[in-house]
Structure formats: C-alpha cells, structure tokens
mmCIF file of C-alpha atoms in Angstrom:
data_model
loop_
_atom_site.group_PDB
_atom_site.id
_atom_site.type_symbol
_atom_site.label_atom_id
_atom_site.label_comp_id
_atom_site.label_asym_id
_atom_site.label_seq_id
_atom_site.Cartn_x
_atom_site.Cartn_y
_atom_site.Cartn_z
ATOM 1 C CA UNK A 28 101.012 110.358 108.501
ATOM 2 C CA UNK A 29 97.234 109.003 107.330
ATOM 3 C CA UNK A 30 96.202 109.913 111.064
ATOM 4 C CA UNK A 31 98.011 113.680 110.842
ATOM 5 C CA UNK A 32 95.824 114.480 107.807
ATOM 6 C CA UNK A 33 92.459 112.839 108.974
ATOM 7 C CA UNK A 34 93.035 115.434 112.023
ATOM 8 C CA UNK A 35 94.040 118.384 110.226
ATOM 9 C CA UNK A 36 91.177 117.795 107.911
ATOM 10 C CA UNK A 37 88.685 117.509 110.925
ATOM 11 C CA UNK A 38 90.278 120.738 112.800
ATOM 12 C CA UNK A 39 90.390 122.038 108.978
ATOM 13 C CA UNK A 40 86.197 121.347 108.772
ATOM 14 C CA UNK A 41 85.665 122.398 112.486
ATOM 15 C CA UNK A 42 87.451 126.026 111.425
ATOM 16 C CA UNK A 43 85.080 126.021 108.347
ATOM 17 C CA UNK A 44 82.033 125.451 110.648
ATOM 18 C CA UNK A 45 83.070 128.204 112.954
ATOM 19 C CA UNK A 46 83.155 130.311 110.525
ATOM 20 C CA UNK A 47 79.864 129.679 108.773
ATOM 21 C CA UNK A 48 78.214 129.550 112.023
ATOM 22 C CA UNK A 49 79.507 133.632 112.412
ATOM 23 C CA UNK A 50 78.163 134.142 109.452
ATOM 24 C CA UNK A 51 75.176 133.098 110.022
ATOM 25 C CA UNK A 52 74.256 134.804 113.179
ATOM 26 C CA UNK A 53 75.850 137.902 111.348
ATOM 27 C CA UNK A 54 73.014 137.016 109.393
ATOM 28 C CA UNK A 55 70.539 137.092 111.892
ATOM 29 C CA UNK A 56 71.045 140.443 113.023
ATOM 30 C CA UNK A 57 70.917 142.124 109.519
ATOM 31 C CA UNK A 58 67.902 144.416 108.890
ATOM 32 C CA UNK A 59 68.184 143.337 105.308
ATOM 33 C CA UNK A 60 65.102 141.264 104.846
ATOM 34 C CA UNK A 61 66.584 139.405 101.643
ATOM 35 C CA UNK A 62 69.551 138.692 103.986
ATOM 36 C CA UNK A 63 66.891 137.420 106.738
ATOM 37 C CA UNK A 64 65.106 135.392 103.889
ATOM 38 C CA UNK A 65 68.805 133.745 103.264
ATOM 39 C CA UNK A 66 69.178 132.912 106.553
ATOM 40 C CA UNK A 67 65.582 131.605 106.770
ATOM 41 C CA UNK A 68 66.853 129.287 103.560
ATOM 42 C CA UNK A 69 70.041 127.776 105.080
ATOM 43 C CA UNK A 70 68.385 126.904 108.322
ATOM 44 C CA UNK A 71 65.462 124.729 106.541
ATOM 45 C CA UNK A 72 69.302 122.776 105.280
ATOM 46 C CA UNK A 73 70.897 122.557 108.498
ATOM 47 C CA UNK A 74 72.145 119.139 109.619
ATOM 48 C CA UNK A 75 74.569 119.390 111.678
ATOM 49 C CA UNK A 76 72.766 119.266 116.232
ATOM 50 C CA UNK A 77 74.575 122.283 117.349
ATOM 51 C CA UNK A 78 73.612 124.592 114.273
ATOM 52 C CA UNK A 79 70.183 123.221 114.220
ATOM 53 C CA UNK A 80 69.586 124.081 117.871
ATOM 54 C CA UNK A 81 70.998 127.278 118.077
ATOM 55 C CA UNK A 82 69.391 129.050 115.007
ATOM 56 C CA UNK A 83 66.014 127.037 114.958
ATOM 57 C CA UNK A 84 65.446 128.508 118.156
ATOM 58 C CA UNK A 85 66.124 132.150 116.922
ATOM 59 C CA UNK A 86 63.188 131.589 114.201
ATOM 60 C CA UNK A 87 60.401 133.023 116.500
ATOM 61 C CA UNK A 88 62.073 136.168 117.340
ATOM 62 C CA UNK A 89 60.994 137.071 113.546
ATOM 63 C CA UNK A 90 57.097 135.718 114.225
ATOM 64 C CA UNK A 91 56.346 139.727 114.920
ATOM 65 C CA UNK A 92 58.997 141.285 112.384
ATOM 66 C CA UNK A 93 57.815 144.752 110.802
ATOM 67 C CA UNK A 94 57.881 143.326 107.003
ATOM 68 C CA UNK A 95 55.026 140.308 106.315
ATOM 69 C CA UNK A 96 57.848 138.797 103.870
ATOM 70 C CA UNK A 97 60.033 138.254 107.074
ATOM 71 C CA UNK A 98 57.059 137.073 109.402
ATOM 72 C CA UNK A 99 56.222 134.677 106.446
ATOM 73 C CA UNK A 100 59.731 132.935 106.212
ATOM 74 C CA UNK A 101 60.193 132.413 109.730
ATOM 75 C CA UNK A 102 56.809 130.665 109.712
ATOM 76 C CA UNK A 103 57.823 128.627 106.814
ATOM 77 C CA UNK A 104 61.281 128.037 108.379
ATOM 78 C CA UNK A 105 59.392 126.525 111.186
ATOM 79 C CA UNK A 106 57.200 124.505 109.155
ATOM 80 C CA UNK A 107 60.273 122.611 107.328
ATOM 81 C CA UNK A 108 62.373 122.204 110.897
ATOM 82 C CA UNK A 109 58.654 120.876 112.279
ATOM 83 C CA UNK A 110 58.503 118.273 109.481
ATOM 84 C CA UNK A 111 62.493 117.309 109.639
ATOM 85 C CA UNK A 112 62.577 117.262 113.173
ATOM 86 C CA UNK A 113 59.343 115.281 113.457
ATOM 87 C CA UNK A 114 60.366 112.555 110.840
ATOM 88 C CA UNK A 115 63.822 112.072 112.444
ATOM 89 C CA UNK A 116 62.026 111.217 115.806
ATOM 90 C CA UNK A 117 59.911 108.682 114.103
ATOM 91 C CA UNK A 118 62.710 106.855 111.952
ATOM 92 C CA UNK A 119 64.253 106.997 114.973
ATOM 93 C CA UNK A 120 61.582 105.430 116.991
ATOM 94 C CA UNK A 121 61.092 102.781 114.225
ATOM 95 C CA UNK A 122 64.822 101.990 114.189
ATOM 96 C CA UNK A 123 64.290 101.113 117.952
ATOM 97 C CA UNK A 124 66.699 104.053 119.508
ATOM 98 C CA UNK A 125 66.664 105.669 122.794
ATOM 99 C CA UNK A 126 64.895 108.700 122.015
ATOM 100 C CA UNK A 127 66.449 110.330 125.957
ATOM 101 C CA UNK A 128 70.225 109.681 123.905
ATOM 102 C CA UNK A 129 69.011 111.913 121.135
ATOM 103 C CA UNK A 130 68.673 115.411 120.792
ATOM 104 C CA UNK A 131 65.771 115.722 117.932
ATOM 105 C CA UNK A 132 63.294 114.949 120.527
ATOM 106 C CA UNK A 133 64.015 118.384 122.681
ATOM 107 C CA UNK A 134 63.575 120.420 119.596
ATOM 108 C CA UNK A 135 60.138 118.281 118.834
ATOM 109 C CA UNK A 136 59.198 118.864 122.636
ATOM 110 C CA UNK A 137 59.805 123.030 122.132
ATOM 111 C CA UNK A 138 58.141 123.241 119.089
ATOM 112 C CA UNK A 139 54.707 121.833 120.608
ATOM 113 C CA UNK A 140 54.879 122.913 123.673
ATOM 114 C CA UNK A 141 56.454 126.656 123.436
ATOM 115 C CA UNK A 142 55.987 127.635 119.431
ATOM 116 C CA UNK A 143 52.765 126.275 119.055
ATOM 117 C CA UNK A 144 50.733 128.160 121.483
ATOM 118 C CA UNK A 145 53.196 131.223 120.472
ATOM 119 C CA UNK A 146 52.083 130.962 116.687
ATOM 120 C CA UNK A 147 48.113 130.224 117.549
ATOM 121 C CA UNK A 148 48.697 133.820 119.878
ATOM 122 C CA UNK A 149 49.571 135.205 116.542
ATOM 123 C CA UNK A 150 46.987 134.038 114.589
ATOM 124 C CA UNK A 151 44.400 135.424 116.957
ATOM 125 C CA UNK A 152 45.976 138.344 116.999
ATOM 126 C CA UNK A 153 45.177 138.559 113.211
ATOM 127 C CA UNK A 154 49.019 138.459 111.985
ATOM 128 C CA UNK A 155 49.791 137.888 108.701
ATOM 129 C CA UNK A 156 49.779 135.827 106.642
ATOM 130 C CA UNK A 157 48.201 133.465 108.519
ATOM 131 C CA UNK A 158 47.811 130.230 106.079
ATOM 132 C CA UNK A 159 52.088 130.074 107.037
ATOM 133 C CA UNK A 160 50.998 130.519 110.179
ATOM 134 C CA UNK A 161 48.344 127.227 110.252
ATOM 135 C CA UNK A 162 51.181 125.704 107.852
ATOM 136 C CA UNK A 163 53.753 125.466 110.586
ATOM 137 C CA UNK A 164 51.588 124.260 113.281
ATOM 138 C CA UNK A 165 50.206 121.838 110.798
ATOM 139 C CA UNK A 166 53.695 120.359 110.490
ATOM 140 C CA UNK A 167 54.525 121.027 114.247
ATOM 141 C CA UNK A 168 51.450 118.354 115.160
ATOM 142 C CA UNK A 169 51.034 119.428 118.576
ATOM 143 C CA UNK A 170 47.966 117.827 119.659
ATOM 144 C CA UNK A 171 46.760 120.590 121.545
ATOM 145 C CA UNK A 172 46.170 122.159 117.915
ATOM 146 C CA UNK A 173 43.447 119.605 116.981
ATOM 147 C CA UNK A 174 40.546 121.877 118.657
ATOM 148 C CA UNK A 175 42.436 124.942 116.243
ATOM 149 C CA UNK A 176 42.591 122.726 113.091
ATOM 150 C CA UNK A 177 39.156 121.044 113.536
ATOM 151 C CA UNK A 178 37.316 124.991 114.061
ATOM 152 C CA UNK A 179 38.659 125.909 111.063
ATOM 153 C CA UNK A 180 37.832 122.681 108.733
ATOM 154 C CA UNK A 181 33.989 123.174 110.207
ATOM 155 C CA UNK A 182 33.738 126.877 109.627
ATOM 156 C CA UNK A 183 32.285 127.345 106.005
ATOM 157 C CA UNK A 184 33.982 131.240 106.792
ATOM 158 C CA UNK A 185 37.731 129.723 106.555
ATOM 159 C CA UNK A 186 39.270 131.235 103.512
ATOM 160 C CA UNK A 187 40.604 128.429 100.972
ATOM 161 C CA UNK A 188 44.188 129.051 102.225
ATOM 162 C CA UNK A 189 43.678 128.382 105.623
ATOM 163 C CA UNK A 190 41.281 125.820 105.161
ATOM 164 C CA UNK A 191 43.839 123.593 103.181
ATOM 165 C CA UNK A 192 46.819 124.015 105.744
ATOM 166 C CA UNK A 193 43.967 123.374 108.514
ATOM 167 C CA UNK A 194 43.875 119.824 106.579
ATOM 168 C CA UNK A 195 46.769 119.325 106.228
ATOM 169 C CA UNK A 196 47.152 120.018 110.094
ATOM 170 C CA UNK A 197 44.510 117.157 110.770
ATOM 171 C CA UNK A 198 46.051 114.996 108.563
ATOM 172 C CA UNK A 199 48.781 115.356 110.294
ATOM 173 C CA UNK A 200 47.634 114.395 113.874
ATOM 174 C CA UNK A 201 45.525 111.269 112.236
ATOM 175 C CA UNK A 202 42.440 111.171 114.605
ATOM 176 C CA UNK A 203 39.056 109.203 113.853
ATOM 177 C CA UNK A 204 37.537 112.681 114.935
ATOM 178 C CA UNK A 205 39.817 114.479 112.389
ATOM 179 C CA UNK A 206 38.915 112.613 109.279
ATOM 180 C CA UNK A 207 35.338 113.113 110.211
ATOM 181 C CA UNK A 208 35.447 116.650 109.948
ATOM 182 C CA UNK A 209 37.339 116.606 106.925
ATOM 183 C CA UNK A 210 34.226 113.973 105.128
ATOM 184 C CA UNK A 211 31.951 116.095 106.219
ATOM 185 C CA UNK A 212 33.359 119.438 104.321
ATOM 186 C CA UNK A 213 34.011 117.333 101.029
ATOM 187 C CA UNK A 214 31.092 118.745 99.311
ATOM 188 C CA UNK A 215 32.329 122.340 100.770
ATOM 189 C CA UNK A 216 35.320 122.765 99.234
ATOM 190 C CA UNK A 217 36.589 122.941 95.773
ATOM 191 C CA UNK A 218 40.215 122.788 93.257
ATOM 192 C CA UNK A 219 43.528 122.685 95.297
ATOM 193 C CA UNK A 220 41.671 122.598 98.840
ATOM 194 C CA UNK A 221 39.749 119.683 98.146
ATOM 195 C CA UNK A 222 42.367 117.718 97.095
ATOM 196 C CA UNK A 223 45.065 118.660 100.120
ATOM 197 C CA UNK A 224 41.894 117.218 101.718
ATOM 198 C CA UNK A 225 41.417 113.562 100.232
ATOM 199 C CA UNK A 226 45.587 113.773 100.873
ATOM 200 C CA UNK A 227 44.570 114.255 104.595
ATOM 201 C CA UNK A 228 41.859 111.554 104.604
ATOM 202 C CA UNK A 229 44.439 109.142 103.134
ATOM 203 C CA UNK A 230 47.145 109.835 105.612
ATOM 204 C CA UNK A 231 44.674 109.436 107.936
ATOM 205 C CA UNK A 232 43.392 106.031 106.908
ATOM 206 C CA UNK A 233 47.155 105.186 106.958
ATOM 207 C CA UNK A 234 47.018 104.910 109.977
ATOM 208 C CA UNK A 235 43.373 104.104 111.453
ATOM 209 C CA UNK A 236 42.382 100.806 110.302
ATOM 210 C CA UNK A 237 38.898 99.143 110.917
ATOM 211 C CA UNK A 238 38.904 97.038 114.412
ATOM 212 C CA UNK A 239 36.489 94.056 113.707
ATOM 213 C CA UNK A 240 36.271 94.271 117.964
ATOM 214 C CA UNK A 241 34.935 97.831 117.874
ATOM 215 C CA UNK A 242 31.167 98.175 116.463
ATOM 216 C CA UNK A 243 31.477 102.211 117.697
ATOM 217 C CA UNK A 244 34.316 102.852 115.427
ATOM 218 C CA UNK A 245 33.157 100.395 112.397
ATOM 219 C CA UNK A 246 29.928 102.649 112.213
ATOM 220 C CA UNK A 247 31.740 106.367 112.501
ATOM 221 C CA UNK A 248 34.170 104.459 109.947
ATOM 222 C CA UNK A 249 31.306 103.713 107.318
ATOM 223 C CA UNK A 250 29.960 106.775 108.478
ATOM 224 C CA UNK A 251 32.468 109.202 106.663
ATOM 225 C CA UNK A 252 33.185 107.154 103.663
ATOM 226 C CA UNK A 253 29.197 107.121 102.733
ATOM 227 C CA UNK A 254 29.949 110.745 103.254
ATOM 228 C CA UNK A 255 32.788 110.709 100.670
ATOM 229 C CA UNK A 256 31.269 108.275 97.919
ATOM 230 C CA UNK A 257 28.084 110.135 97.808
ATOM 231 C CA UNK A 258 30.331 112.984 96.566
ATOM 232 C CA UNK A 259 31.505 110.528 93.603
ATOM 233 C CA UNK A 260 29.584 112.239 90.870
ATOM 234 C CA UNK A 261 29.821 115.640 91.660
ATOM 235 C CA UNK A 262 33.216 115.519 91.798
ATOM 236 C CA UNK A 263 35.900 116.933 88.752
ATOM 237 C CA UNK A 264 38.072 113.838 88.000
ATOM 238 C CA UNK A 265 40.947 115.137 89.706
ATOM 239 C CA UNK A 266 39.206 115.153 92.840
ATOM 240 C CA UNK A 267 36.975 112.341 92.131
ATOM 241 C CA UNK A 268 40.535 109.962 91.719
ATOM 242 C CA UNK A 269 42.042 111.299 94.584
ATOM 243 C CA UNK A 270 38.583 110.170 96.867
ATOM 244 C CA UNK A 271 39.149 106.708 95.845
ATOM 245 C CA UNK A 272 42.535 106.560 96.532
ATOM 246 C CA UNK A 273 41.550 107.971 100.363
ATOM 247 C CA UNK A 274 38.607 105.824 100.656
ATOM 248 C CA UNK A 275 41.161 102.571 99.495
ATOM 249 C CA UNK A 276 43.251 103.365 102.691
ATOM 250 C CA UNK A 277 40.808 102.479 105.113
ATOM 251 C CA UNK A 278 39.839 98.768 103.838
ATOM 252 C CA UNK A 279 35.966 99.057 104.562
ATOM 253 C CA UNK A 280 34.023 96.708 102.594
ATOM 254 C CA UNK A 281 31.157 98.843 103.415
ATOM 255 C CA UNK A 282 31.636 100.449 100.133
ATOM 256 C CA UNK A 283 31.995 98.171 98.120
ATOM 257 C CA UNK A 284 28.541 98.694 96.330
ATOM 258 C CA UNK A 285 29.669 102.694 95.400
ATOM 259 C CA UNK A 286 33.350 101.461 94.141
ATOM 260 C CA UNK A 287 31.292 98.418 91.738
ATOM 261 C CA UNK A 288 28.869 101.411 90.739
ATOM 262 C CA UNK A 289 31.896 103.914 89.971
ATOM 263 C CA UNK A 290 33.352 101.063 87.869
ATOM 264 C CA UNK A 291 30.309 100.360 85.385
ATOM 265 C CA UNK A 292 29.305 103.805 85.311
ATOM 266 C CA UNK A 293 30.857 106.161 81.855
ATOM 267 C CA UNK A 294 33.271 107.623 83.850
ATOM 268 C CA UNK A 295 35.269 104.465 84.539
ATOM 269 C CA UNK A 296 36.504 105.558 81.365
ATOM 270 C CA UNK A 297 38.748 108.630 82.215
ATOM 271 C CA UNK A 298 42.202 108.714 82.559
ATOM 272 C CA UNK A 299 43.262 109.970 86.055
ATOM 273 C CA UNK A 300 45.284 112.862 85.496
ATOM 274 C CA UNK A 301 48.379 112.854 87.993
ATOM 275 C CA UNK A 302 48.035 115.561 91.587
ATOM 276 C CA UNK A 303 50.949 116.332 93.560
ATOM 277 C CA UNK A 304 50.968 117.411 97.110
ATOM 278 C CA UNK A 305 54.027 119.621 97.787
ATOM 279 C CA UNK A 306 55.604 119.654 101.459
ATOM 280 C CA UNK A 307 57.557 122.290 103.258
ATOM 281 C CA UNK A 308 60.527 120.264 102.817
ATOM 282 C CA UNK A 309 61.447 118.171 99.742
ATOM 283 C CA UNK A 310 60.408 116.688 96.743
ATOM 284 C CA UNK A 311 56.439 116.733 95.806
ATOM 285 C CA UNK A 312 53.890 113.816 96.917
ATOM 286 C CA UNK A 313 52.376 111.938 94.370
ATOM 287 C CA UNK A 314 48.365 111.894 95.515
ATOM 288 C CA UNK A 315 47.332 110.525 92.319
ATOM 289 C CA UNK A 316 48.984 108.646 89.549
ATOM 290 C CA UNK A 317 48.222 108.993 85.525
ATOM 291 C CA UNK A 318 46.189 105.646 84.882
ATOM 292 C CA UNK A 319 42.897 104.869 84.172
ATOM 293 C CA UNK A 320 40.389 105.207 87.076
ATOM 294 C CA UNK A 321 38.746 101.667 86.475
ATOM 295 C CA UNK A 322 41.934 99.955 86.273
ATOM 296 C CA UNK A 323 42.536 102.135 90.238
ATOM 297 C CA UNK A 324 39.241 100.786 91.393
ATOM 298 C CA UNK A 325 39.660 96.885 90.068
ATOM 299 C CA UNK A 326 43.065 97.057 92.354
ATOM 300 C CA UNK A 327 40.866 98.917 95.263
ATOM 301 C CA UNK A 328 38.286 96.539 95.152
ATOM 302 C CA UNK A 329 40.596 93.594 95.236
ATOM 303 C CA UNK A 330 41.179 94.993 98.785
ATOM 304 C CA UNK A 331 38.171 96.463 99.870
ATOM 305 C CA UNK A 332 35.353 94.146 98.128
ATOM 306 C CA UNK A 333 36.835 90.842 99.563
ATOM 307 C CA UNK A 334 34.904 91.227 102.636
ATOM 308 C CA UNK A 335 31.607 91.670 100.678
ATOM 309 C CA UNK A 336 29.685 89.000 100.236
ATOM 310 C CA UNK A 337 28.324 89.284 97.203
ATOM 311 C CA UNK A 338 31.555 90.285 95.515
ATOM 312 C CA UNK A 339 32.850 87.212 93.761
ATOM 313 C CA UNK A 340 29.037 87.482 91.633
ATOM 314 C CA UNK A 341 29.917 90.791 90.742
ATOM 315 C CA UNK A 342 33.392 89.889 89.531
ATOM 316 C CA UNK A 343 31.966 86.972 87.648
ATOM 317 C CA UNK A 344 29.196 89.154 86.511
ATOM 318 C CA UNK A 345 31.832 91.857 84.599
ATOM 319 C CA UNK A 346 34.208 88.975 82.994
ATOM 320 C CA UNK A 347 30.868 87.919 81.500
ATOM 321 C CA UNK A 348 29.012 91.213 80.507
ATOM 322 C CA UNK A 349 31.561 93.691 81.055
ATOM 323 C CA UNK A 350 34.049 93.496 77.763
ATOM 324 C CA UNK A 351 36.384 96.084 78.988
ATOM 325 C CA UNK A 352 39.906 96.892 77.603
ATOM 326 C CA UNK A 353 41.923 93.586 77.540
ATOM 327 C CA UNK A 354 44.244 94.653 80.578
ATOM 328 C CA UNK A 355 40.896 94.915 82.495
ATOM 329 C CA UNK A 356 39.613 92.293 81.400
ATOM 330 C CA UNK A 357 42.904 90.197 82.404
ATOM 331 C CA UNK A 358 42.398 91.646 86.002
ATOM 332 C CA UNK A 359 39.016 90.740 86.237
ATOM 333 C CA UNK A 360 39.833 86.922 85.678
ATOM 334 C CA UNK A 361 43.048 87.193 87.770
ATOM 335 C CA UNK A 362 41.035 88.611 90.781
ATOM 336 C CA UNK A 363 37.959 85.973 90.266
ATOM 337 C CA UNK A 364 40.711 83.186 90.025
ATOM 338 C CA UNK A 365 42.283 84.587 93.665
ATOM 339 C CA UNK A 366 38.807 85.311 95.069
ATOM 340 C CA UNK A 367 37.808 81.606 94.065
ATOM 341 C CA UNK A 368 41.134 80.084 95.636
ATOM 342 C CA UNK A 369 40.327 81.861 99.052
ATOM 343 C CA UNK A 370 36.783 79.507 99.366
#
C-alpha cells in the first residue's frame, strides 16, 4: 500500500540517519585533522535538532586542540552555528512562535552564556588564531562581549584582523555606544577593515533610528556621522561609497549639507565599484553596488535632506545650474516635483 511505502521510506531515512550520525562521531574521535576539518564542514550543514545538538556541542572540546588548523575550524564551526542558530531565533520571533516550544533558543542560550566566556578565556590566554576566535563571538552576540569588542575597536594596537571581526562583533550587537566607537576609528583604519566597518555602522543604523523625543540621542546621533562625513575626502572610493551608504541608514538630516557638498564636488563623478561582505555562512553581502556615486547620493538625499530646510533651494538650484547626465538630471526634477507636492 501508499501508507506501507511512506513508512518503509521513513524507517528507510531514519536507518540512513543512524548511520551517518556513527559516522560522524567516528569522525570526531579521529586524530586525523583533515578528518576533524570534515567533520567541522558537515556540522556548519546540519539541519536536522538532534544532530545539531549533539555535535555543535562537541565543537569546544577542539578550542585547545594541539594543531592551530583544528583550533581554527572549531572556531569557525562555531561562528556559522552562532549565525544559523541566531537567525532561526529571530525568523522565528518575527513569525510570532513560542520560542519555550523550540529548541534553537537552548543552543542560542549555551552559546552566550557557556562558549562565549570559554572563547574570550582563550583569547586571553593568547590562543591562536585569535581573529576566528573574535569571529565566533562576533556571530555568537552575547552582550556581555560588547566591553571585549568595544576595547579592541578603541585600541589603535589591534592588529587589522582582529580589529575587523571586533566590528563586525559590534555590528552585530547594534548599540548607540557601538557605532560610536566604530565613527570614531574611521580615520584609523584602512582597505578591507574599514569597509567591514561602514558594513557595521550600517547594520547598526538598521536598527537605531533617530527619536525626534530624545535630544541626548539626536546629538550623539549627529555626533558620529560629522565624524564619518568629515572623512569624505580622504577616503579611496571604495570606502568613501560604502560611508554613504552607512550614513543613509540612519535618516539624519543633519548631514545634509556634507551629502549636497559630496554631490557637486569632482568626485560625484566616479563609478562606485561593487564591495562584498562575506559571512561565516552563505552567500556574500553586497555593501556596495556598481553605480555612480551621485546617482547613490540623489536617492540618499531624497531621504535624508527632506528634513532640511533649505533643501528644496538646493534641488531647484542643481536642475538649474547643475547639467548633469540626463538620468540625473531626470531625478533631480522627479525629487523637486515630490518635495514640492509635500508643501
């Protein structure tokens, strides 16, 4: 019958599982770092509650292994699981489900509150290589690591490596505080650092939005994006594209006069060239897209420079003196049209 083969499929796939699951902690005892590395491999693909939980868990008996190749996969083991696990809970959250039903939230909990402290032990101890170490408790966003990430993003001392992860870490945890410290080290950093740090500023800005009912936190706000635009022209393009795209996120018309100034100046001009942000897990971020960086700023000021008051006169002022390309041009009116429908 139908029914017969659904259940001798389903005892057919449980046998499989078994099996694999042997494997696997077969696996785990091997003194065979390539094997190790394997193993390391299929758990960053596990899916399944019961495989997840039972070799996730095994990951930080390898923290102290004898070979740094070893130590350095189960770190970046963790640092996939961290992300997975940590996205699950919030889809779940969003999706409105009892997060006590689930079983994604107990791995979550034991990652913060038992790895975490277990991995910043390790890093004091001066194991190696510790950027994977700051990587997975970057992606573990415990927020007992914020004093860790933050002492790292101030101290001019962090190498490059750890540094980036460190932002990444902030990022992460999406304080006020955090994207402060990361404003103030713009002009510190340079190449792939920097930009993992505009990538943190964004994700921050994501998610802290100016509170008209808050004049503390609309001055720290302004605060560390004059930090960032007064960076504008010493930055390479790269970098200089992905700053506007992190200042965009946090909708502060404060700037307004720096973005207008950007626009004008020569380098309007260039032609953003496209940054990716690779995670742990997955395929790569896009930070910045291929476009041109005038044509970014007209659709970041069409957020941003609405609450500016003298806005509309500068938009007026470029459709009449400005003679850009003809798709700026276009947006110019288009905006003007909007910005006069609004009075």
């Amino acid at each position: 019958s139908v029914a017969a083969m659904f259940l001798a499929q389903e005892l057919s796939d449980g046998a499989l599982f078994s099996v694999k699951m042997g494997q696997q902690e077969a696996m785990s005892r091997s003194s065979d770092p390539e094997e190790l590395l394997s193993l390391f491999d299929e758990i960053g693909e596990m899916k399944k509650p019961d495989e997840v939980d039972r070799f996730i868990r095994k990951l930080p008996s390898f923290y102290d292994h004898s070979q740094e190749s070893v130590r350095a996969g189960a770190f970046d083991a963790t640092a996939v699981m961290a992300l997975r696990m940590n996205f699950s809970v919030r889809l779940l959250v969003q999706a409105g489900e009892l997060l006590d039903q689930r079983w994604e939230p107990g791995i979550v909990d034991w990652l913060r509150g038992d790895v975490a402290p277990r991995l910043r032990k390790l890093y004091d101890a001066g194991v190696s290589p510790r950027p994977a170490i700051v990587r997975a408790m970057a992606w573990i966003q415990a927020h007992d690591s914020a004093p860790f990430f933050s002492a790292l993003v101030r101290s001019p001392g962090t190498p490059d490596a750890e540094f980036t992860e460190a932002a990444v870490g902030l990022g992460n945890l999406s304080s006020l505080e955090g994207a402060e410290l990361l404003a103030a080290a713009v002009g510190k950093r340079q190449g792939r650092s920097r930009l993992t740090l505009f990538w943190a500023l964004r994700r921050i800005g994501q998610s802290v939005q100016p509170d008209p009912g808050d004049p503390e936190q609309e001055k720290r706000l302004l605060t560390l994006l004059e930090q960032v635009v007064a960076q504008f022209q010493d930055l390479d393009d790269a970098a200089l594209c992905a700053a506007v795209h992190a200042v965009w996120t946090y909708q502060h018309a404060g700037v307004t006069t720096a973005l207008t100034e950007l626009f004008e100046s020569a380098r309007g001009e260039l032609v953003c060239p496209r940054v990716e942000i690779q995670p742990p897990f997955g395929p790569p971020v896009a930070l910045v897209q291929e476009e041109q960086l005038r044509w970014l700023l007209l659709n970041v000021l069409a957020d941003v420079g609405v609450g500016n008051p003298e806005f509309k006169g500068w938009v007026s002022r470029m459709i009449s003196t400005g003679h850009f390309d003809d798709k700026t041009d276009k947006g110019l009116r288009q905006l003007y049209g909007a910005l006069a429908g609004q009075e």
